Amino acid sequence: MNYYSESINNLIEELAQLPSIGSKSAQRLAFHILNLPEERVERLSDVILKARKNVRYCRECFTMTDSEVCSICSNPKRDKKTIMVVEDTRDLAAYEKTGQYEGVYHVLHGAINPSLGITPSDIKLKELLKRLQGDVDEVIIATNSSLEGEATAMYISKLLKPAGIRVTRIASGVPVGGDLEYIDEVTLYRALQGRTEL
Amino acid sequence: MNYYSESINNLIEELAQLPSIGSKSAQRLAFHILNLPEERVERLSDVILKARKNVRYCRECFTMTDSEVCSICSNPKRDKKTIMVVEDTRDLAAYEKTGQYEGVYHVLHGAINPSLGITPSDIKLKELLKRLQGDVDEVIIATNSSLEGEATAMYISKLLKPAGIRVTRIASGVPVGGDLEYIDEVTLYRALQGRTEL
């Protein structure tokens, strides 16, 4: 049974299909949207459509961007010989926020996950190998510190090392400001393994 | 600083303005949308715009609906002499879901809230009074059980009683399945006051 009119129901149903938006949240969002000024709703609708239409993968690093080549790959100041491999565009943005990385990126769009049927050929790995035919000094693997991220890191490392490319992995350890007693054993063990001289 | 391309940033900014969607959720939603098939995104964009354009207030009860008169007000089987007053369209839907109410509704679109500057003239109260000039047996006040809802109920009741209209208020008490030890004192007191003969 529908308790709302057709347009409202359609809106609620579409919103409820978005991730982590349940049926109650979808109703709340729908009525919020219905009560917005019409020009605001037009903008929201338009921005959604335009983003989907304009955004594509960067020809070089495969990040999601508006142009054929993203602003990082087309920046002459970035060091093209250092490539950081990340799982997705949000991870790239996370490293950009540090303002400390001057190399370029390679976005895999996923991680190897046999239980979900995601194999090496489902992520942008061929494309990475192709880039490495150029002049590359170092590949920094910055996949997530999850099971899949680690497996992907191992896979890439095994693939690249025989080719004589320097492959590094970002450090695992205690997050800055982290309280040791709340940190899991695996992280503590990793932090110990990765200890550095003071 | 923007770490995403323009279209992606615009999308994230619009989504982050929706209620209870923070910046991280907005990013997650944005990338979910960017990864959807284009026709799904077109539908989402279209449904948002259409809902806002099609939805208006029912001429009779002021609920949000697609037509001039909503499906409840235009249903000849509904008892037009009983009017349930609710704060918004979602509250109407909540009562419709019970399947037990056969009267019609009146949607106030808010509750009196002096601290937010919402006065009786800001809600659809004039419109309610106008409806009561017709043949009405009972007005059931089903505003929320919040401070504002209670104040609105009192206000309406004082307004209508002198006119000789039967005004009732939905019961306050322990929710079905509710465990007494977790229920606040005011609710317990209300439940006691509202006790009925067995």
mmCIF file of N, CA, C and O in Angstrom, chain B residues 47-118:
data_model
loop_
_atom_site.group_PDB
_atom_site.id
_atom_site.type_symbol
_atom_site.label_atom_id
_atom_site.label_comp_id
_atom_site.label_asym_id
_atom_site.label_seq_id
_atom_site.Cartn_x
_atom_site.Cartn_y
_atom_site.Cartn_z
ATOM 1 N N VAL B 47 13.264 12.265 -11.074
ATOM 2 C CA VAL B 47 12.277 12.006 -10.031
ATOM 3 C C VAL B 47 12.301 13.140 -8.986
ATOM 4 O O VAL B 47 11.257 13.558 -8.485
ATOM 5 N N ILE B 48 13.488 13.655 -8.692
ATOM 6 C CA ILE B 48 13.621 14.768 -7.747
ATOM 7 C C ILE B 48 12.906 15.995 -8.293
ATOM 8 O O ILE B 48 12.089 16.620 -7.620
ATOM 9 N N LEU B 49 13.189 16.293 -9.559
ATOM 10 C CA LEU B 49 12.620 17.482 -10.181
ATOM 11 C C LEU B 49 11.101 17.349 -10.313
ATOM 12 O O LEU B 49 10.353 18.270 -9.995
ATOM 13 N N LYS B 50 10.652 16.175 -10.780
ATOM 14 C CA LYS B 50 9.210 15.964 -10.992
ATOM 15 C C LYS B 50 8.454 16.038 -9.679
ATOM 16 O O LYS B 50 7.360 16.604 -9.613
ATOM 17 N N ALA B 51 9.027 15.430 -8.629
ATOM 18 C CA ALA B 51 8.330 15.446 -7.344
ATOM 19 C C ALA B 51 8.116 16.894 -6.914
ATOM 20 O O ALA B 51 7.003 17.298 -6.573
ATOM 21 N N ARG B 52 9.193 17.690 -6.986
ATOM 22 C CA ARG B 52 9.074 19.078 -6.546
ATOM 23 C C ARG B 52 8.072 19.851 -7.395
ATOM 24 O O ARG B 52 7.350 20.710 -6.904
ATOM 25 N N LYS B 53 8.020 19.545 -8.702
ATOM 26 C CA LYS B 53 7.137 20.290 -9.595
ATOM 27 C C LYS B 53 5.676 19.839 -9.461
ATOM 28 O O LYS B 53 4.758 20.642 -9.551
ATOM 29 N N ASN B 54 5.471 18.537 -9.262
ATOM 30 C CA ASN B 54 4.106 18.000 -9.248
ATOM 31 C C ASN B 54 3.402 18.134 -7.906
ATOM 32 O O ASN B 54 2.183 18.197 -7.846
ATOM 33 N N VAL B 55 4.199 18.115 -6.845
ATOM 34 C CA VAL B 55 3.567 18.026 -5.530
ATOM 35 C C VAL B 55 3.048 19.388 -5.084
ATOM 36 O O VAL B 55 3.739 20.393 -5.207
ATOM 37 N N ARG B 56 1.817 19.378 -4.621
ATOM 38 C CA ARG B 56 1.207 20.616 -4.104
ATOM 39 C C ARG B 56 0.387 20.257 -2.873
ATOM 40 O O ARG B 56 0.300 19.095 -2.508
ATOM 41 N N TYR B 57 -0.235 21.236 -2.257
ATOM 42 C CA TYR B 57 -1.095 20.952 -1.106
ATOM 43 C C TYR B 57 -2.483 20.575 -1.607
ATOM 44 O O TYR B 57 -3.025 21.232 -2.511
ATOM 45 N N CYS B 58 -3.086 19.563 -0.999
ATOM 46 C CA CYS B 58 -4.479 19.206 -1.290
ATOM 47 C C CYS B 58 -5.343 20.420 -0.932
ATOM 48 O O CYS B 58 -5.149 21.046 0.113
ATOM 49 N N ARG B 59 -6.297 20.731 -1.790
ATOM 50 C CA ARG B 59 -7.151 21.903 -1.584
ATOM 51 C C ARG B 59 -7.981 21.783 -0.306
ATOM 52 O O ARG B 59 -8.346 22.771 0.326
ATOM 53 N N GLU B 60 -8.283 20.541 0.065
ATOM 54 C CA GLU B 60 -9.118 20.306 1.248
ATOM 55 C C GLU B 60 -8.304 20.221 2.534
ATOM 56 O O GLU B 60 -8.504 20.981 3.459
ATOM 57 N N CYS B 61 -7.366 19.250 2.557
ATOM 58 C CA CYS B 61 -6.720 18.929 3.837
ATOM 59 C C CYS B 61 -5.278 19.417 3.909
ATOM 60 O O CYS B 61 -4.637 19.290 4.944
ATOM 61 N N PHE B 62 -4.755 19.948 2.810
ATOM 62 C CA PHE B 62 -3.403 20.515 2.766
ATOM 63 C C PHE B 62 -2.278 19.491 2.914
ATOM 64 O O PHE B 62 -1.143 19.850 3.190
ATOM 65 N N THR B 63 -2.590 18.206 2.701
ATOM 66 C CA THR B 63 -1.511 17.250 2.656
ATOM 67 C C THR B 63 -0.762 17.456 1.348
ATOM 68 O O THR B 63 -1.278 18.069 0.411
ATOM 69 N N MET B 64 0.472 16.939 1.257
ATOM 70 C CA MET B 64 1.229 17.067 0.021
ATOM 71 C C MET B 64 0.817 15.946 -0.917
ATOM 72 O O MET B 64 0.864 14.764 -0.538
ATOM 73 N N THR B 65 0.429 16.317 -2.119
ATOM 74 C CA THR B 65 -0.103 15.322 -3.049
ATOM 75 C C THR B 65 0.106 15.774 -4.487
ATOM 76 O O THR B 65 0.499 16.910 -4.723
ATOM 77 N N ASP B 66 -0.157 14.877 -5.439
ATOM 78 C CA ASP B 66 0.049 15.206 -6.845
ATOM 79 C C ASP B 66 -1.151 15.913 -7.477
ATOM 80 O O ASP B 66 -1.019 16.569 -8.503
ATOM 81 N N SER B 67 -2.317 15.704 -6.904
ATOM 82 C CA SER B 67 -3.542 16.204 -7.544
ATOM 83 C C SER B 67 -4.115 17.361 -6.736
ATOM 84 O O SER B 67 -3.675 17.646 -5.628
ATOM 85 N N GLU B 68 -5.142 18.000 -7.293
ATOM 86 C CA GLU B 68 -5.713 19.153 -6.606
ATOM 87 C C GLU B 68 -6.343 18.736 -5.280
ATOM 88 O O GLU B 68 -6.243 19.438 -4.283
ATOM 89 N N VAL B 69 -7.001 17.565 -5.318
ATOM 90 C CA VAL B 69 -7.590 17.014 -4.098
ATOM 91 C C VAL B 69 -6.955 15.648 -3.885
ATOM 92 O O VAL B 69 -6.842 14.857 -4.825
ATOM 93 N N CYS B 70 -6.503 15.347 -2.668
ATOM 94 C CA CYS B 70 -5.764 14.107 -2.434
ATOM 95 C C CYS B 70 -6.689 12.887 -2.489
ATOM 96 O O CYS B 70 -7.915 13.021 -2.511
ATOM 97 N N SER B 71 -6.076 11.718 -2.505
ATOM 98 C CA SER B 71 -6.866 10.488 -2.672
ATOM 99 C C SER B 71 -7.761 10.222 -1.459
ATOM 100 O O SER B 71 -8.793 9.562 -1.581
ATOM 101 N N ILE B 72 -7.392 10.757 -0.307
ATOM 102 C CA ILE B 72 -8.224 10.540 0.885
ATOM 103 C C ILE B 72 -9.450 11.458 0.828
ATOM 104 O O ILE B 72 -10.582 11.008 0.976
ATOM 105 N N CYS B 73 -9.229 12.738 0.567
ATOM 106 C CA CYS B 73 -10.342 13.686 0.519
ATOM 107 C C CYS B 73 -11.308 13.371 -0.627
ATOM 108 O O CYS B 73 -12.501 13.660 -0.534
ATOM 109 N N SER B 74 -10.779 12.773 -1.705
ATOM 110 C CA SER B 74 -11.662 12.491 -2.843
ATOM 111 C C SER B 74 -12.282 11.105 -2.748
ATOM 112 O O SER B 74 -13.001 10.685 -3.638
ATOM 113 N N ASN B 75 -12.007 10.377 -1.655
ATOM 114 C CA ASN B 75 -12.565 9.040 -1.476
ATOM 115 C C ASN B 75 -13.943 9.160 -0.816
ATOM 116 O O ASN B 75 -14.052 9.588 0.335
ATOM 117 N N PRO B 76 -15.024 8.771 -1.536
ATOM 118 C CA PRO B 76 -16.370 8.951 -0.981
ATOM 119 C C PRO B 76 -16.622 8.091 0.256
ATOM 120 O O PRO B 76 -17.554 8.362 1.018
ATOM 121 N N LYS B 77 -15.779 7.070 0.463
ATOM 122 C CA LYS B 77 -15.974 6.198 1.633
ATOM 123 C C LYS B 77 -15.455 6.800 2.934
ATOM 124 O O LYS B 77 -15.744 6.292 4.011
ATOM 125 N N ARG B 78 -14.645 7.851 2.828
ATOM 126 C CA ARG B 78 -14.092 8.438 4.047
ATOM 127 C C ARG B 78 -15.123 9.347 4.703
ATOM 128 O O ARG B 78 -15.865 10.076 4.026
ATOM 129 N N ASP B 79 -15.130 9.327 6.013
ATOM 130 C CA ASP B 79 -16.069 10.116 6.814
ATOM 131 C C ASP B 79 -15.587 11.552 6.917
ATOM 132 O O ASP B 79 -14.663 11.859 7.673
ATOM 133 N N LYS B 80 -16.235 12.439 6.171
ATOM 134 C CA LYS B 80 -15.791 13.841 6.110
ATOM 135 C C LYS B 80 -16.126 14.621 7.382
ATOM 136 O O LYS B 80 -15.705 15.757 7.544
ATOM 137 N N LYS B 81 -16.933 13.991 8.260
ATOM 138 C CA LYS B 81 -17.333 14.713 9.474
ATOM 139 C C LYS B 81 -16.341 14.547 10.624
ATOM 140 O O LYS B 81 -16.509 15.127 11.684
ATOM 141 N N THR B 82 -15.335 13.691 10.397
ATOM 142 C CA THR B 82 -14.300 13.504 11.408
ATOM 143 C C THR B 82 -12.978 13.965 10.813
ATOM 144 O O THR B 82 -12.557 13.455 9.774
ATOM 145 N N ILE B 83 -12.370 14.929 11.437
ATOM 146 C CA ILE B 83 -11.112 15.488 10.918
ATOM 147 C C ILE B 83 -9.996 15.256 11.930
ATOM 148 O O ILE B 83 -10.104 15.667 13.089
ATOM 149 N N MET B 84 -8.933 14.553 11.488
ATOM 150 C CA MET B 84 -7.764 14.381 12.355
ATOM 151 C C MET B 84 -6.721 15.432 11.993
ATOM 152 O O MET B 84 -6.303 15.523 10.834
ATOM 153 N N VAL B 85 -6.303 16.214 12.959
ATOM 154 C CA VAL B 85 -5.340 17.284 12.725
ATOM 155 C C VAL B 85 -3.933 16.751 13.005
ATOM 156 O O VAL B 85 -3.657 16.276 14.107
ATOM 157 N N VAL B 86 -3.062 16.796 11.994
ATOM 158 C CA VAL B 86 -1.687 16.319 12.165
ATOM 159 C C VAL B 86 -0.708 17.431 11.788
ATOM 160 O O VAL B 86 -1.095 18.399 11.129
ATOM 161 N N GLU B 87 0.538 17.268 12.202
ATOM 162 C CA GLU B 87 1.531 18.309 11.916
ATOM 163 C C GLU B 87 2.021 18.272 10.482
ATOM 164 O O GLU B 87 2.265 19.310 9.876
ATOM 165 N N ASP B 88 2.234 17.065 9.940
ATOM 166 C CA ASP B 88 2.710 17.023 8.560
ATOM 167 C C ASP B 88 2.254 15.762 7.828
ATOM 168 O O ASP B 88 1.617 14.878 8.413
ATOM 169 N N THR B 89 2.587 15.705 6.544
ATOM 170 C CA THR B 89 2.117 14.625 5.671
ATOM 171 C C THR B 89 2.631 13.264 6.143
ATOM 172 O O THR B 89 1.959 12.248 5.987
ATOM 173 N N ARG B 90 3.828 13.228 6.742
ATOM 174 C CA ARG B 90 4.343 11.952 7.224
ATOM 175 C C ARG B 90 3.526 11.420 8.401
ATOM 176 O O ARG B 90 3.359 10.223 8.559
ATOM 177 N N ASP B 91 2.993 12.339 9.222
ATOM 178 C CA ASP B 91 2.149 11.904 10.340
ATOM 179 C C ASP B 91 0.836 11.336 9.806
ATOM 180 O O ASP B 91 0.319 10.350 10.322
ATOM 181 N N LEU B 92 0.319 11.968 8.756
ATOM 182 C CA LEU B 92 -0.881 11.453 8.092
ATOM 183 C C LEU B 92 -0.606 10.026 7.596
ATOM 184 O O LEU B 92 -1.377 9.099 7.857
ATOM 185 N N ALA B 93 0.545 9.839 6.934
ATOM 186 C CA ALA B 93 0.884 8.520 6.406
ATOM 187 C C ALA B 93 0.993 7.502 7.541
ATOM 188 O O ALA B 93 0.574 6.351 7.399
ATOM 189 N N ALA B 94 1.534 7.944 8.688
ATOM 190 C CA ALA B 94 1.684 7.035 9.830
ATOM 191 C C ALA B 94 0.314 6.526 10.277
ATOM 192 O O ALA B 94 0.140 5.332 10.542
ATOM 193 N N TYR B 95 -0.686 7.416 10.318
ATOM 194 C CA TYR B 95 -2.032 6.974 10.716
ATOM 195 C C TYR B 95 -2.698 6.153 9.624
ATOM 196 O O TYR B 95 -3.429 5.196 9.901
ATOM 197 N N GLU B 96 -2.423 6.500 8.361
ATOM 198 C CA GLU B 96 -2.992 5.709 7.258
ATOM 199 C C GLU B 96 -2.495 4.267 7.324
ATOM 200 O O GLU B 96 -3.210 3.330 6.994
ATOM 201 N N LYS B 97 -1.246 4.088 7.746
ATOM 202 C CA LYS B 97 -0.663 2.746 7.824
ATOM 203 C C LYS B 97 -1.396 1.863 8.819
ATOM 204 O O LYS B 97 -1.363 0.641 8.689
ATOM 205 N N THR B 98 -2.009 2.476 9.830
ATOM 206 C CA THR B 98 -2.761 1.653 10.788
ATOM 207 C C THR B 98 -3.971 1.014 10.099
ATOM 208 O O THR B 98 -4.454 -0.018 10.535
ATOM 209 N N GLY B 99 -4.465 1.645 9.043
ATOM 210 C CA GLY B 99 -5.632 1.117 8.328
ATOM 211 C C GLY B 99 -6.912 1.183 9.148
ATOM 212 O O GLY B 99 -7.928 0.596 8.790
ATOM 213 N N GLN B 100 -6.866 1.887 10.279
ATOM 214 C CA GLN B 100 -7.993 1.869 11.219
ATOM 215 C C GLN B 100 -8.783 3.175 11.239
ATOM 216 O O GLN B 100 -9.815 3.253 11.896
ATOM 217 N N TYR B 101 -8.299 4.166 10.550
ATOM 218 C CA TYR B 101 -8.954 5.473 10.643
ATOM 219 C C TYR B 101 -9.743 5.745 9.374
ATOM 220 O O TYR B 101 -9.212 5.647 8.265
ATOM 221 N N GLU B 102 -10.991 6.087 9.527
ATOM 222 C CA GLU B 102 -11.847 6.244 8.350
ATOM 223 C C GLU B 102 -12.243 7.685 8.065
ATOM 224 O O GLU B 102 -12.940 7.959 7.091
ATOM 225 N N GLY B 103 -11.816 8.586 8.936
ATOM 226 C CA GLY B 103 -12.129 9.991 8.719
ATOM 227 C C GLY B 103 -11.169 10.627 7.732
ATOM 228 O O GLY B 103 -10.461 9.932 6.989
ATOM 229 N N VAL B 104 -11.160 11.950 7.718
ATOM 230 C CA VAL B 104 -10.213 12.671 6.867
ATOM 231 C C VAL B 104 -9.186 13.383 7.764
ATOM 232 O O VAL B 104 -9.226 13.236 8.987
ATOM 233 N N TYR B 105 -8.292 14.132 7.135
ATOM 234 C CA TYR B 105 -7.199 14.765 7.885
ATOM 235 C C TYR B 105 -7.198 16.265 7.665
ATOM 236 O O TYR B 105 -7.850 16.786 6.744
ATOM 237 N N HIS B 106 -6.401 16.927 8.488
ATOM 238 C CA HIS B 106 -6.030 18.313 8.206
ATOM 239 C C HIS B 106 -4.560 18.465 8.570
ATOM 240 O O HIS B 106 -4.173 18.222 9.725
ATOM 241 N N VAL B 107 -3.752 18.843 7.603
ATOM 242 C CA VAL B 107 -2.311 18.932 7.833
ATOM 243 C C VAL B 107 -1.925 20.384 8.127
ATOM 244 O O VAL B 107 -2.135 21.278 7.298
ATOM 245 N N LEU B 108 -1.385 20.610 9.314
ATOM 246 C CA LEU B 108 -1.041 21.969 9.755
ATOM 247 C C LEU B 108 0.245 22.487 9.129
ATOM 248 O O LEU B 108 0.446 23.692 9.032
ATOM 249 N N HIS B 109 1.133 21.595 8.724
ATOM 250 C CA HIS B 109 2.481 21.956 8.268
ATOM 251 C C HIS B 109 3.236 22.713 9.342
ATOM 252 O O HIS B 109 3.698 23.827 9.143
ATOM 253 N N GLY B 110 3.340 22.059 10.498
ATOM 254 C CA GLY B 110 4.115 22.631 11.584
ATOM 255 C C GLY B 110 3.332 22.623 12.882
ATOM 256 O O GLY B 110 2.215 22.100 12.951
ATOM 257 N N ALA B 111 3.950 23.173 13.895
ATOM 258 C CA ALA B 111 3.320 23.310 15.203
ATOM 259 C C ALA B 111 3.727 24.656 15.751
ATOM 260 O O ALA B 111 4.760 25.205 15.351
ATOM 261 N N ILE B 112 2.913 25.202 16.648
ATOM 262 C CA ILE B 112 3.227 26.509 17.226
ATOM 263 C C ILE B 112 4.513 26.385 18.043
ATOM 264 O O ILE B 112 4.643 25.470 18.857
ATOM 265 N N ASN B 113 5.460 27.261 17.767
ATOM 266 C CA ASN B 113 6.754 27.192 18.459
ATOM 267 C C ASN B 113 7.307 28.606 18.632
ATOM 268 O O ASN B 113 8.032 29.098 17.767
ATOM 269 N N PRO B 114 6.927 29.260 19.738
ATOM 270 C CA PRO B 114 7.339 30.658 19.917
ATOM 271 C C PRO B 114 8.856 30.835 19.848
ATOM 272 O O PRO B 114 9.326 31.838 19.323
ATOM 273 N N SER B 115 9.618 29.840 20.331
ATOM 274 C CA SER B 115 11.073 30.031 20.335
ATOM 275 C C SER B 115 11.644 30.045 18.925
ATOM 276 O O SER B 115 12.702 30.613 18.683
ATOM 277 N N LEU B 116 10.945 29.409 17.965
ATOM 278 C CA LEU B 116 11.376 29.486 16.568
ATOM 279 C C LEU B 116 10.571 30.540 15.798
ATOM 280 O O LEU B 116 10.696 30.663 14.584
ATOM 281 N N GLY B 117 9.714 31.254 16.524
ATOM 282 C CA GLY B 117 8.917 32.296 15.881
ATOM 283 C C GLY B 117 7.772 31.759 15.041
ATOM 284 O O GLY B 117 7.262 32.461 14.159
ATOM 285 N N ILE B 118 7.362 30.495 15.304
ATOM 286 C CA ILE B 118 6.238 29.938 14.542
ATOM 287 C C ILE B 118 4.945 30.198 15.316
ATOM 288 O O ILE B 118 4.715 29.631 16.384
#
